[in-house]
CSV table of N, CA, C and O in Angstrom, one decimal:
chain,number,residue,atom,x,y,z
A,176,UNK,N,-53.7,-30.1,68.5
A,176,UNK,CA,-53.0,-30.7,69.6
A,176,UNK,C,-51.6,-31.2,69.1
A,176,UNK,O,-51.4,-31.5,68.0
A,177,UNK,N,-50.7,-31.2,70.1
A,177,UNK,CA,-49.4,-31.6,69.7
A,177,UNK,C,-48.9,-32.8,70.7
A,177,UNK,O,-49.4,-32.9,71.8
A,178,UNK,N,-48.1,-33.6,70.2
A,178,UNK,CA,-47.6,-34.7,71.0
A,178,UNK,C,-46.2,-34.4,71.6
A,178,UNK,O,-45.4,-35.3,71.9
A,179,UNK,N,-45.9,-33.1,71.7
A,179,UNK,CA,-44.6,-32.7,72.3
A,179,UNK,C,-44.5,-33.1,73.7
A,179,UNK,O,-45.5,-32.9,74.5
A,180,UNK,N,-43.5,-33.8,74.1
A,180,UNK,CA,-43.4,-34.3,75.5
A,180,UNK,C,-43.2,-33.1,76.4
A,180,UNK,O,-42.7,-32.0,76.1
A,181,UNK,N,-43.7,-33.3,77.6
A,181,UNK,CA,-43.6,-32.2,78.7
A,181,UNK,C,-42.2,-32.1,79.1
A,181,UNK,O,-41.6,-33.1,79.6
A,182,UNK,N,-41.6,-30.9,78.9
A,182,UNK,CA,-40.2,-30.8,79.3
A,182,UNK,C,-39.9,-30.9,80.8
A,182,UNK,O,-38.9,-31.3,81.2
A,183,UNK,N,-40.9,-30.5,81.6
A,183,UNK,CA,-40.7,-30.7,83.1
A,183,UNK,C,-40.8,-32.1,83.5
A,183,UNK,O,-40.0,-32.5,84.4
A,184,UNK,N,-41.6,-32.9,82.9
A,184,UNK,CA,-41.7,-34.3,83.2
A,184,UNK,C,-40.3,-35.0,82.8
A,184,UNK,O,-39.8,-35.8,83.5
A,185,UNK,N,-39.8,-34.6,81.6
A,185,UNK,CA,-38.5,-35.1,81.1
A,185,UNK,C,-37.4,-34.8,82.1
A,185,UNK,O,-36.6,-35.6,82.4
A,186,UNK,N,-37.4,-33.5,82.5
A,186,UNK,CA,-36.4,-33.1,83.5
A,186,UNK,C,-36.5,-33.8,84.8
A,186,UNK,O,-35.4,-34.2,85.3
A,187,UNK,N,-37.7,-34.0,85.3
A,187,UNK,CA,-37.9,-34.8,86.5
A,187,UNK,C,-37.4,-36.2,86.4
A,187,UNK,O,-36.7,-36.8,87.2
A,188,UNK,N,-37.7,-36.8,85.2
A,188,UNK,CA,-37.3,-38.2,85.0
A,188,UNK,C,-35.7,-38.3,84.9
A,188,UNK,O,-35.1,-39.2,85.5
A,189,UNK,N,-35.1,-37.3,84.3
A,189,UNK,CA,-33.7,-37.3,84.2
A,189,UNK,C,-33.0,-37.1,85.6
A,189,UNK,O,-32.0,-37.8,85.9
A,190,UNK,N,-33.6,-36.3,86.3
A,190,UNK,CA,-33.1,-36.0,87.7
A,190,UNK,C,-33.2,-37.2,88.6
A,190,UNK,O,-32.3,-37.6,89.3
A,191,UNK,N,-34.3,-37.9,88.5
A,191,UNK,CA,-34.5,-39.1,89.3
A,191,UNK,C,-33.5,-40.2,88.8
A,191,UNK,O,-33.0,-40.9,89.7
A,192,UNK,N,-33.3,-40.4,87.5
A,192,UNK,CA,-32.3,-41.3,87.0
A,192,UNK,C,-30.9,-41.0,87.5
A,192,UNK,O,-30.1,-41.9,87.9
A,193,UNK,N,-30.6,-39.7,87.5
A,193,UNK,CA,-29.3,-39.3,87.9
A,193,UNK,C,-29.1,-39.6,89.4
A,193,UNK,O,-28.1,-40.1,89.8
A,194,UNK,N,-30.1,-39.2,90.2
A,194,UNK,CA,-30.0,-39.4,91.7
A,194,UNK,C,-29.9,-40.9,92.0
A,194,UNK,O,-29.1,-41.3,92.8
A,195,UNK,N,-30.6,-41.8,91.3
A,195,UNK,CA,-30.5,-43.2,91.5
A,195,UNK,C,-29.2,-43.8,91.1
A,195,UNK,O,-28.6,-44.6,91.8
A,196,UNK,N,-28.6,-43.2,90.0
A,196,UNK,CA,-27.3,-43.7,89.6
A,196,UNK,C,-26.2,-43.3,90.6
A,196,UNK,O,-25.2,-44.0,90.8
A,197,UNK,N,-26.3,-42.1,91.2
A,197,UNK,CA,-25.3,-41.6,92.1
A,197,UNK,C,-25.4,-42.3,93.4
A,197,UNK,O,-24.4,-42.6,94.0
A,198,UNK,N,-26.6,-42.5,93.9
A,198,UNK,CA,-26.8,-43.1,95.2
A,198,UNK,C,-28.2,-43.8,95.2
A,198,UNK,O,-29.2,-43.1,95.3
A,199,UNK,N,-28.3,-45.1,95.1
A,199,UNK,CA,-29.6,-45.7,95.0
A,199,UNK,C,-30.6,-45.4,96.2
A,199,UNK,O,-31.8,-45.4,96.0
A,200,UNK,N,-30.0,-45.0,97.3
A,200,UNK,CA,-30.9,-44.6,98.5
A,200,UNK,C,-31.6,-43.3,98.2
A,200,UNK,O,-32.7,-43.1,98.8
A,201,UNK,N,-31.1,-42.5,97.3
A,201,UNK,CA,-31.8,-41.2,97.0
A,201,UNK,C,-33.1,-41.5,96.3
A,201,UNK,O,-34.0,-40.5,96.3
A,202,UNK,N,-33.4,-42.6,95.8
A,202,UNK,CA,-34.6,-42.9,95.1
A,202,UNK,C,-35.8,-42.8,96.0
A,202,UNK,O,-36.9,-42.3,95.6
A,203,UNK,N,-35.6,-43.1,97.3
A,203,UNK,CA,-36.7,-43.0,98.3
A,203,UNK,C,-36.5,-41.9,99.3
A,203,UNK,O,-37.1,-41.8,100.3
A,204,UNK,N,-35.6,-41.0,98.9
A,204,UNK,CA,-35.2,-39.9,99.8
A,204,UNK,C,-36.4,-38.9,100.0
A,204,UNK,O,-37.1,-38.6,99.1
A,205,UNK,N,-36.6,-38.5,101.3
A,205,UNK,CA,-37.5,-37.4,101.6
A,205,UNK,C,-36.9,-36.4,102.5
A,205,UNK,O,-36.2,-36.8,103.4
A,206,UNK,N,-37.1,-35.1,102.3
A,206,UNK,CA,-36.4,-34.2,103.1
A,206,UNK,C,-37.0,-34.1,104.5
A,206,UNK,O,-36.5,-33.4,105.4
A,207,UNK,N,-38.1,-34.8,104.7
A,207,UNK,CA,-38.8,-34.7,106.0
A,207,UNK,C,-37.9,-35.0,107.2
A,207,UNK,O,-38.0,-34.4,108.3
A,208,UNK,N,-37.0,-35.9,107.0
A,208,UNK,CA,-36.1,-36.3,108.1
A,208,UNK,C,-35.2,-35.2,108.6
A,208,UNK,O,-34.7,-35.2,109.7
A,209,UNK,N,-34.9,-34.2,107.7
A,209,UNK,CA,-34.0,-33.1,108.0
A,209,UNK,C,-34.6,-32.3,109.2
A,209,UNK,O,-33.8,-31.8,110.0
A,210,UNK,N,-35.9,-32.1,109.2
A,210,UNK,CA,-36.4,-31.2,110.3
A,210,UNK,C,-36.2,-31.9,111.6
A,210,UNK,O,-36.2,-31.1,112.6
A,211,UNK,N,-36.1,-33.2,111.7
A,211,UNK,CA,-35.9,-33.8,113.0
A,211,UNK,C,-34.5,-33.6,113.5
A,211,UNK,O,-34.2,-33.7,114.7
A,212,UNK,N,-33.6,-33.3,112.5
A,212,UNK,CA,-32.2,-32.9,112.9
A,212,UNK,C,-32.1,-31.6,113.6
A,212,UNK,O,-31.1,-31.3,114.3
A,213,UNK,N,-33.1,-30.7,113.3
A,213,UNK,CA,-33.1,-29.4,113.8
A,213,UNK,C,-33.6,-29.4,115.3
A,213,UNK,O,-34.7,-29.9,115.5
A,214,UNK,N,-32.7,-29.1,116.2
A,214,UNK,CA,-33.1,-29.2,117.6
A,214,UNK,C,-34.3,-28.3,118.0
A,214,UNK,O,-34.4,-27.2,117.4
A,215,UNK,N,-35.0,-28.6,119.0
A,215,UNK,CA,-36.0,-27.7,119.6
A,215,UNK,C,-35.3,-26.8,120.5
A,215,UNK,O,-34.6,-27.2,121.4
A,216,UNK,N,-35.5,-25.5,120.2
A,216,UNK,CA,-34.9,-24.5,121.0
A,216,UNK,C,-35.5,-24.4,122.4
A,216,UNK,O,-36.8,-24.4,122.5
A,217,UNK,N,-34.8,-24.4,123.5
A,217,UNK,CA,-35.4,-24.3,124.8
A,217,UNK,C,-36.2,-23.0,124.9
A,217,UNK,O,-35.9,-22.0,124.4
A,218,UNK,N,-37.3,-23.1,125.7
A,218,UNK,CA,-38.2,-22.0,125.9
A,218,UNK,C,-37.5,-20.8,126.4
A,218,UNK,O,-37.9,-19.7,125.9
A,219,UNK,N,-36.6,-20.9,127.3
A,219,UNK,CA,-35.9,-19.7,127.8
A,219,UNK,C,-35.1,-19.0,126.7
A,219,UNK,O,-35.0,-17.8,126.7
A,220,UNK,N,-34.5,-19.8,125.8
A,220,UNK,CA,-33.7,-19.1,124.7
A,220,UNK,C,-34.7,-18.4,123.8
A,220,UNK,O,-34.4,-17.3,123.3
A,221,UNK,N,-35.8,-19.1,123.4
A,221,UNK,CA,-36.8,-18.5,122.6
A,221,UNK,C,-37.3,-17.2,123.2
A,221,UNK,O,-37.4,-16.2,122.5
A,222,UNK,N,-37.6,-17.2,124.4
A,222,UNK,CA,-38.1,-16.0,125.1
A,222,UNK,C,-37.1,-14.9,125.1
A,222,UNK,O,-37.4,-13.7,124.9
A,223,UNK,N,-35.8,-15.3,125.3
A,223,UNK,CA,-34.7,-14.3,125.3
A,223,UNK,C,-34.5,-13.7,123.9
A,223,UNK,O,-34.4,-12.5,123.7
A,224,UNK,N,-34.6,-14.5,122.8
A,224,UNK,CA,-34.3,-14.0,121.5
A,224,UNK,C,-35.5,-13.4,120.8
A,224,UNK,O,-35.3,-12.4,120.1
A,225,UNK,N,-36.7,-13.9,121.1
A,225,UNK,CA,-37.9,-13.3,120.3
A,225,UNK,C,-39.0,-13.0,121.3
A,225,UNK,O,-40.1,-12.8,120.8
A,226,UNK,N,-38.8,-12.9,122.5
A,226,UNK,CA,-39.8,-12.6,123.5
A,226,UNK,C,-39.6,-11.3,124.2
A,226,UNK,O,-39.1,-10.3,123.6
A,227,UNK,N,-40.0,-11.2,125.4
A,227,UNK,CA,-40.0,-10.0,126.2
A,227,UNK,C,-38.7,-9.6,126.8
A,227,UNK,O,-38.5,-8.6,127.3
A,228,UNK,N,-37.7,-10.5,126.8
A,228,UNK,CA,-36.4,-10.2,127.4
A,228,UNK,C,-35.8,-9.0,126.8
A,228,UNK,O,-35.4,-8.1,127.5
A,229,UNK,N,-35.7,-8.9,125.5
A,229,UNK,CA,-35.1,-7.8,124.8
A,229,UNK,C,-36.2,-6.8,124.3
A,229,UNK,O,-35.9,-5.8,123.7
A,230,UNK,N,-37.5,-7.1,124.5
A,230,UNK,CA,-38.6,-6.3,124.1
A,230,UNK,C,-39.6,-6.2,125.2
A,230,UNK,O,-40.7,-6.7,125.0
A,231,UNK,N,-39.3,-5.6,126.4
A,231,UNK,CA,-40.2,-5.6,127.5
A,231,UNK,C,-41.5,-4.9,127.0
A,231,UNK,O,-41.5,-3.9,126.4
A,232,UNK,N,-42.6,-5.6,127.4
A,232,UNK,CA,-43.9,-5.1,127.1
A,232,UNK,C,-44.4,-5.5,125.7
A,232,UNK,O,-45.5,-5.2,125.4
A,233,UNK,N,-43.5,-6.2,125.0
A,233,UNK,CA,-43.9,-6.7,123.7
A,233,UNK,C,-44.5,-8.1,123.7
A,233,UNK,O,-44.9,-8.6,124.8
A,234,UNK,N,-44.6,-8.7,122.6
A,234,UNK,CA,-45.2,-10.0,122.5
A,234,UNK,C,-44.2,-11.1,123.1
A,234,UNK,O,-43.0,-10.9,122.9
A,235,UNK,N,-44.8,-12.1,123.7
A,235,UNK,CA,-43.9,-13.2,124.2
A,235,UNK,C,-43.7,-14.2,123.1
A,235,UNK,O,-44.3,-14.1,122.0
A,236,UNK,N,-42.7,-15.1,123.3
A,236,UNK,CA,-42.3,-16.0,122.2
A,236,UNK,C,-43.5,-16.9,121.8
A,236,UNK,O,-43.7,-17.2,120.7
A,237,UNK,N,-44.3,-17.3,122.8
A,237,UNK,CA,-45.4,-18.2,122.5
A,237,UNK,C,-46.4,-17.5,121.5
A,237,UNK,O,-46.8,-18.1,120.5
A,238,UNK,N,-46.7,-16.3,121.8
A,238,UNK,CA,-47.6,-15.5,121.0
A,238,UNK,C,-47.0,-15.3,119.6
A,238,UNK,O,-47.7,-15.5,118.6
A,239,UNK,N,-45.8,-15.0,119.5
A,239,UNK,CA,-45.1,-14.9,118.2
A,239,UNK,C,-45.2,-16.2,117.4
A,239,UNK,O,-45.4,-16.2,116.2
A,240,UNK,N,-44.9,-17.3,118.0
A,240,UNK,CA,-45.0,-18.6,117.3
A,240,UNK,C,-46.4,-18.9,116.9
A,240,UNK,O,-46.6,-19.5,115.8
A,241,UNK,N,-47.4,-18.6,117.7
A,241,UNK,CA,-48.8,-18.8,117.3
A,241,UNK,C,-49.2,-17.9,116.1
A,241,UNK,O,-49.9,-18.3,115.1
A,242,UNK,N,-48.7,-16.7,116.1
A,242,UNK,CA,-48.9,-15.8,114.9
A,242,UNK,C,-48.2,-16.4,113.7
A,242,UNK,O,-48.7,-16.3,112.6
A,243,UNK,N,-47.0,-16.9,113.8
A,243,UNK,CA,-46.3,-17.5,112.7
A,243,UNK,C,-47.1,-18.7,112.2
A,243,UNK,O,-47.2,-18.9,111.0
A,244,UNK,N,-47.6,-19.5,113.1
A,244,UNK,CA,-48.4,-20.6,112.7
A,244,UNK,C,-49.6,-20.2,111.9
A,244,UNK,O,-50.0,-20.8,110.9
A,245,UNK,N,-50.3,-19.1,112.3
A,245,UNK,CA,-51.4,-18.5,111.6
A,245,UNK,C,-51.0,-18.1,110.2
A,245,UNK,O,-51.7,-18.4,109.2
A,246,UNK,N,-49.9,-17.4,110.1
A,246,UNK,CA,-49.4,-17.0,108.8
A,246,UNK,C,-49.1,-18.1,107.9
A,246,UNK,O,-49.4,-18.1,106.7
A,247,UNK,N,-48.4,-19.2,108.4
A,247,UNK,CA,-48.1,-20.3,107.6
A,247,UNK,C,-49.4,-21.0,107.1
A,247,UNK,O,-49.5,-21.5,106.0
A,248,UNK,N,-50.4,-21.0,107.9
A,248,UNK,CA,-51.7,-21.6,107.6
A,248,UNK,C,-52.4,-20.8,106.5
A,248,UNK,O,-52.9,-21.3,105.5
A,249,UNK,N,-52.4,-19.5,106.6
A,249,UNK,CA,-53.0,-18.6,105.6
A,249,UNK,C,-52.4,-18.7,104.3
A,249,UNK,O,-53.0,-18.6,103.3
A,250,UNK,N,-51.1,-19.0,104.2
A,250,UNK,CA,-50.4,-19.2,103.0
A,250,UNK,C,-50.7,-20.6,102.3
A,250,UNK,O,-50.0,-21.0,101.4
A,251,UNK,N,-51.7,-21.3,102.9
A,251,UNK,CA,-52.1,-22.5,102.3
A,251,UNK,C,-51.5,-23.8,102.9
A,251,UNK,O,-51.7,-24.9,102.4
A,252,UNK,N,-50.8,-23.6,104.0
A,252,UNK,CA,-50.3,-24.7,104.7
A,252,UNK,C,-49.4,-25.6,103.8
A,252,UNK,O,-49.3,-26.8,103.9
A,253,UNK,N,-48.6,-24.9,102.9
A,253,UNK,CA,-47.8,-25.6,102.0
A,253,UNK,C,-46.4,-25.9,102.5
A,253,UNK,O,-45.7,-26.8,102.1
A,254,UNK,N,-46.0,-25.1,103.5
A,254,UNK,CA,-44.6,-25.3,104.1
A,254,UNK,C,-44.7,-26.2,105.2
A,254,UNK,O,-44.8,-25.9,106.4
A,255,UNK,N,-44.8,-27.5,104.9
A,255,UNK,CA,-45.1,-28.6,105.9
A,255,UNK,C,-44.0,-28.6,107.0
A,255,UNK,O,-44.4,-28.7,108.2
A,256,UNK,N,-42.8,-28.6,106.6
A,256,UNK,CA,-41.7,-28.7,107.6
A,256,UNK,C,-41.8,-27.5,108.5
A,256,UNK,O,-41.6,-27.6,109.8
A,257,UNK,N,-42.0,-26.3,108.0
A,257,UNK,CA,-42.1,-25.1,108.8
A,257,UNK,C,-43.2,-25.2,109.8
A,257,UNK,O,-43.1,-24.7,110.9
A,258,UNK,N,-44.4,-25.7,109.3
A,258,UNK,CA,-45.5,-25.8,110.2
A,258,UNK,C,-45.2,-26.8,111.4
A,258,UNK,O,-45.5,-26.5,112.5
A,259,UNK,N,-44.7,-27.9,111.0
A,259,UNK,CA,-44.3,-28.9,112.1
A,259,UNK,C,-43.3,-28.3,113.1
A,259,UNK,O,-43.5,-28.5,114.3
A,260,UNK,N,-42.3,-27.6,112.6
A,260,UNK,CA,-41.3,-27.1,113.5
A,260,UNK,C,-41.9,-25.9,114.3
A,260,UNK,O,-41.6,-25.8,115.5
A,261,UNK,N,-42.8,-25.1,113.7
A,261,UNK,CA,-43.4,-24.1,114.5
A,261,UNK,C,-44.3,-24.6,115.6
A,261,UNK,O,-44.3,-24.1,116.7
A,262,UNK,N,-45.0,-25.7,115.3
A,262,UNK,CA,-45.9,-26.3,116.3
A,262,UNK,C,-45.0,-26.8,117.5
A,262,UNK,O,-45.3,-26.6,118.6
A,263,UNK,N,-43.9,-27.5,117.1
A,263,UNK,CA,-43.0,-28.1,118.1
A,263,UNK,C,-42.5,-27.0,119.0
A,263,UNK,O,-42.4,-27.2,120.2
A,264,UNK,N,-42.0,-25.9,118.4
A,264,UNK,CA,-41.5,-24.8,119.2
A,264,UNK,C,-42.6,-24.1,120.0
A,264,UNK,O,-42.3,-23.6,121.1
A,265,UNK,N,-43.8,-24.0,119.5
A,265,UNK,CA,-44.9,-23.4,120.2
A,265,UNK,C,-45.2,-24.2,121.5
A,265,UNK,O,-45.4,-23.6,122.5
A,266,UNK,N,-45.2,-25.5,121.3
A,266,UNK,CA,-45.4,-26.4,122.5
A,266,UNK,C,-44.3,-26.1,123.5
A,266,UNK,O,-44.6,-26.0,124.7
A,267,UNK,N,-43.1,-26.1,123.1
A,267,UNK,CA,-41.9,-25.8,124.0
A,267,UNK,C,-42.1,-24.5,124.7
A,267,UNK,O,-41.7,-24.3,125.8
A,268,UNK,N,-42.7,-23.5,123.9
A,268,UNK,CA,-42.8,-22.1,124.5
A,268,UNK,C,-44.0,-22.0,125.4
A,268,UNK,O,-44.3,-21.0,126.0
A,269,UNK,N,-44.8,-23.2,125.5
A,269,UNK,CA,-45.9,-23.2,126.5
A,269,UNK,C,-47.3,-23.2,125.9
A,269,UNK,O,-48.3,-23.1,126.6
A,270,UNK,N,-47.4,-23.3,124.6
A,270,UNK,CA,-48.7,-23.3,123.9
A,270,UNK,C,-49.4,-24.6,124.2
A,270,UNK,O,-48.8,-25.7,124.2
A,271,UNK,N,-50.7,-24.5,124.4
A,271,UNK,CA,-51.5,-25.8,124.6
A,271,UNK,C,-52.0,-26.3,123.3
A,271,UNK,O,-52.0,-25.5,122.3
A,272,UNK,N,-52.5,-27.5,123.3
A,272,UNK,CA,-53.1,-28.1,122.1
A,272,UNK,C,-54.3,-27.2,121.7
A,272,UNK,O,-54.6,-27.0,120.5
A,273,UNK,N,-55.1,-26.7,122.7
A,273,UNK,CA,-56.2,-25.9,122.4
A,273,UNK,C,-55.8,-24.6,121.7
A,273,UNK,O,-56.5,-24.2,120.8
A,274,UNK,N,-54.8,-24.0,122.2
A,274,UNK,CA,-54.3,-22.7,121.6
A,274,UNK,C,-53.8,-22.9,120.2
A,274,UNK,O,-54.1,-22.1,119.3
A,275,UNK,N,-53.2,-24.0,119.9
A,275,UNK,CA,-52.7,-24.3,118.6
A,275,UNK,C,-53.9,-24.6,117.7
A,275,UNK,O,-53.9,-24.1,116.5
A,276,UNK,N,-54.8,-25.4,118.1
A,276,UNK,CA,-56.0,-25.7,117.3
A,276,UNK,C,-56.8,-24.4,117.0
A,276,UNK,O,-57.3,-24.2,115.9
A,277,UNK,N,-57.0,-23.6,118.0
A,277,UNK,CA,-57.7,-22.3,117.8
A,277,UNK,C,-57.0,-21.4,116.8
A,277,UNK,O,-57.6,-20.7,116.0
A,278,UNK,N,-55.7,-21.3,116.9
A,278,UNK,CA,-54.9,-20.5,116.0
A,278,UNK,C,-55.1,-21.0,114.5
A,278,UNK,O,-55.4,-20.2,113.6
A,279,UNK,N,-55.0,-22.3,114.3
A,279,UNK,CA,-55.2,-22.8,113.0
A,279,UNK,C,-56.6,-22.7,112.5
A,279,UNK,O,-56.9,-22.3,111.4
A,280,UNK,N,-57.6,-23.0,113.4
A,280,UNK,CA,-59.0,-22.9,113.1
A,280,UNK,C,-59.4,-21.4,112.7
A,280,UNK,O,-60.2,-21.2,111.8
A,281,UNK,N,-58.9,-20.5,113.4
A,281,UNK,CA,-59.2,-19.1,113.1
A,281,UNK,C,-58.8,-18.7,111.7
A,281,UNK,O,-59.4,-17.8,111.1
A,282,UNK,N,-57.8,-19.3,111.2
A,282,UNK,CA,-57.3,-19.0,109.8
A,282,UNK,C,-58.1,-19.5,108.7
A,282,UNK,O,-58.0,-19.1,107.6
A,283,UNK,N,-59.1,-20.4,109.0
A,283,UNK,CA,-60.0,-21.0,108.0
A,283,UNK,C,-60.7,-19.9,107.2
A,283,UNK,O,-60.9,-20.0,106.0
A,284,UNK,N,-61.1,-18.8,107.9
A,284,UNK,CA,-61.9,-17.8,107.2
A,284,UNK,C,-61.0,-17.0,106.2
A,284,UNK,O,-61.5,-16.3,105.3
A,285,UNK,N,-59.7,-17.1,106.4
A,285,UNK,CA,-58.7,-16.3,105.5
A,285,UNK,C,-58.1,-17.3,104.5
A,285,UNK,O,-57.8,-16.9,103.4
A,286,UNK,N,-57.8,-18.5,104.9
A,286,UNK,CA,-57.1,-19.4,104.0
A,286,UNK,C,-58.0,-20.5,103.4
A,286,UNK,O,-57.6,-21.1,102.4
A,287,UNK,N,-59.2,-20.7,103.9
A,287,UNK,CA,-60.1,-21.7,103.4
A,287,UNK,C,-60.0,-23.0,104.3
A,287,UNK,O,-59.0,-23.2,105.0
A,288,UNK,N,-61.0,-23.8,104.1
A,288,UNK,CA,-61.0,-25.1,104.9
A,288,UNK,C,-59.9,-26.1,104.5
A,288,UNK,O,-59.3,-26.7,105.4
A,289,UNK,N,-59.6,-26.2,103.2
A,289,UNK,CA,-58.5,-27.2,102.9
A,289,UNK,C,-57.2,-26.8,103.5
A,289,UNK,O,-56.5,-27.7,104.0
A,290,UNK,N,-56.8,-25.5,103.5
A,290,UNK,CA,-55.5,-25.1,104.1
A,290,UNK,C,-55.6,-25.4,105.7
A,290,UNK,O,-54.6,-25.8,106.3
A,291,UNK,N,-56.7,-25.0,106.3
A,291,UNK,CA,-56.9,-25.2,107.7
A,291,UNK,C,-56.8,-26.7,108.0
A,291,UNK,O,-56.1,-27.1,109.0
A,292,UNK,N,-57.4,-27.5,107.2
A,292,UNK,CA,-57.4,-29.0,107.5
A,292,UNK,C,-56.0,-29.5,107.4
A,292,UNK,O,-55.5,-30.3,108.2
A,293,UNK,N,-55.3,-29.1,106.3
A,293,UNK,CA,-53.9,-29.5,106.1
A,293,UNK,C,-53.0,-29.1,107.3
A,293,UNK,O,-52.3,-29.9,107.9
A,294,UNK,N,-53.1,-27.9,107.8
A,294,UNK,CA,-52.3,-27.4,108.9
A,294,UNK,C,-52.7,-28.1,110.2
A,294,UNK,O,-51.8,-28.5,111.0
A,295,UNK,N,-54.0,-28.4,110.3
A,295,UNK,CA,-54.4,-29.2,111.5
A,295,UNK,C,-53.9,-30.6,111.5
A,295,UNK,O,-53.4,-31.1,112.6
A,296,UNK,N,-53.8,-31.2,110.3
A,296,UNK,CA,-53.2,-32.6,110.3
A,296,UNK,C,-51.8,-32.6,110.6
A,296,UNK,O,-51.3,-33.4,111.3
A,297,UNK,N,-51.0,-31.6,110.1
A,297,UNK,CA,-49.6,-31.4,110.4
A,297,UNK,C,-49.4,-31.2,111.9
A,297,UNK,O,-48.5,-31.8,112.5
A,298,UNK,N,-50.2,-30.3,112.5
A,298,UNK,CA,-50.0,-30.0,113.9
A,298,UNK,C,-50.4,-31.2,114.7
A,298,UNK,O,-49.7,-31.5,115.7
A,299,UNK,N,-51.4,-32.0,114.3
A,299,UNK,CA,-51.8,-33.2,115.1
A,299,UNK,C,-50.6,-34.2,115.1
A,299,UNK,O,-50.4,-34.9,116.1
A,300,UNK,N,-49.9,-34.3,113.9
A,300,UNK,CA,-48.8,-35.2,113.9
A,300,UNK,C,-47.8,-34.9,115.0
A,300,UNK,O,-47.3,-35.7,115.7
A,301,UNK,N,-47.4,-33.6,115.0
A,301,UNK,CA,-46.5,-33.1,116.0
A,301,UNK,C,-47.0,-33.3,117.4
A,301,UNK,O,-46.2,-33.8,118.3
A,302,UNK,N,-48.2,-33.0,117.6
A,302,UNK,CA,-48.8,-33.1,119.0
A,302,UNK,C,-48.8,-34.5,119.4
A,302,UNK,O,-48.6,-34.8,120.6
A,303,UNK,N,-49.1,-35.4,118.5
A,303,UNK,CA,-49.2,-36.9,118.9
A,303,UNK,C,-47.8,-37.3,119.2
A,303,UNK,O,-47.6,-38.1,120.1
A,304,UNK,N,-46.7,-36.9,118.4
A,304,UNK,CA,-45.4,-37.3,118.7
A,304,UNK,C,-44.9,-36.7,120.0
A,304,UNK,O,-44.3,-37.4,120.8
A,305,UNK,N,-45.3,-35.5,120.3
A,305,UNK,CA,-45.0,-34.9,121.6
A,305,UNK,C,-45.6,-35.6,122.8
A,305,UNK,O,-45.0,-35.8,123.8
A,306,UNK,N,-46.9,-36.1,122.6
A,306,UNK,CA,-47.5,-36.8,123.7
A,306,UNK,C,-46.9,-38.1,123.9
A,306,UNK,O,-46.7,-38.6,125.0
A,307,UNK,N,-46.4,-38.8,122.8
A,307,UNK,CA,-45.7,-40.1,123.0
A,307,UNK,C,-44.4,-39.9,123.7
A,307,UNK,O,-44.0,-40.7,124.5
A,308,UNK,N,-43.7,-38.8,123.4
A,308,UNK,CA,-42.4,-38.6,124.0
A,308,UNK,C,-42.6,-38.3,125.5
A,308,UNK,O,-41.8,-38.7,126.4
A,309,UNK,N,-43.7,-37.6,125.9
A,309,UNK,CA,-44.0,-37.3,127.3
A,309,UNK,C,-44.3,-38.6,128.1
A,309,UNK,O,-44.0,-38.7,129.3
A,310,UNK,N,-44.9,-39.6,127.4
A,310,UNK,CA,-45.3,-40.8,128.1
A,310,UNK,C,-44.1,-41.7,128.3
A,310,UNK,O,-44.1,-42.6,129.2
A,311,UNK,N,-43.0,-41.5,127.6
A,311,UNK,CA,-41.8,-42.4,127.7
A,311,UNK,C,-41.0,-42.1,128.9
A,311,UNK,O,-41.0,-41.2,129.6
């Protein structure tokens, strides 16, 4: 065995010290807030750009977003911001909570229960936020 320090841990420690020295607020920075800056694209625009407007007879934007959500789940639900944004846009495109839950649930056989659970938790966060906004 060796007592050689982990170079990745040292690099992380140096980076954190640098960020704190540059701007103390960066010590508690999380990129999660950035996704809220990205606006929700209106359903009509989504349909025009990735739906049947330019692809008559093809998939509509809601279906494409549900497929995207399935793919993100299959990859282990690691892209948290992308999952939350996809759910937000799927709701805007007309997807119901049931359709979102079924899409994520269907992926359990391909991605496993932990990935499905993680994606379901992320989707629930968005759906709860969406419900609160509708009540206001």
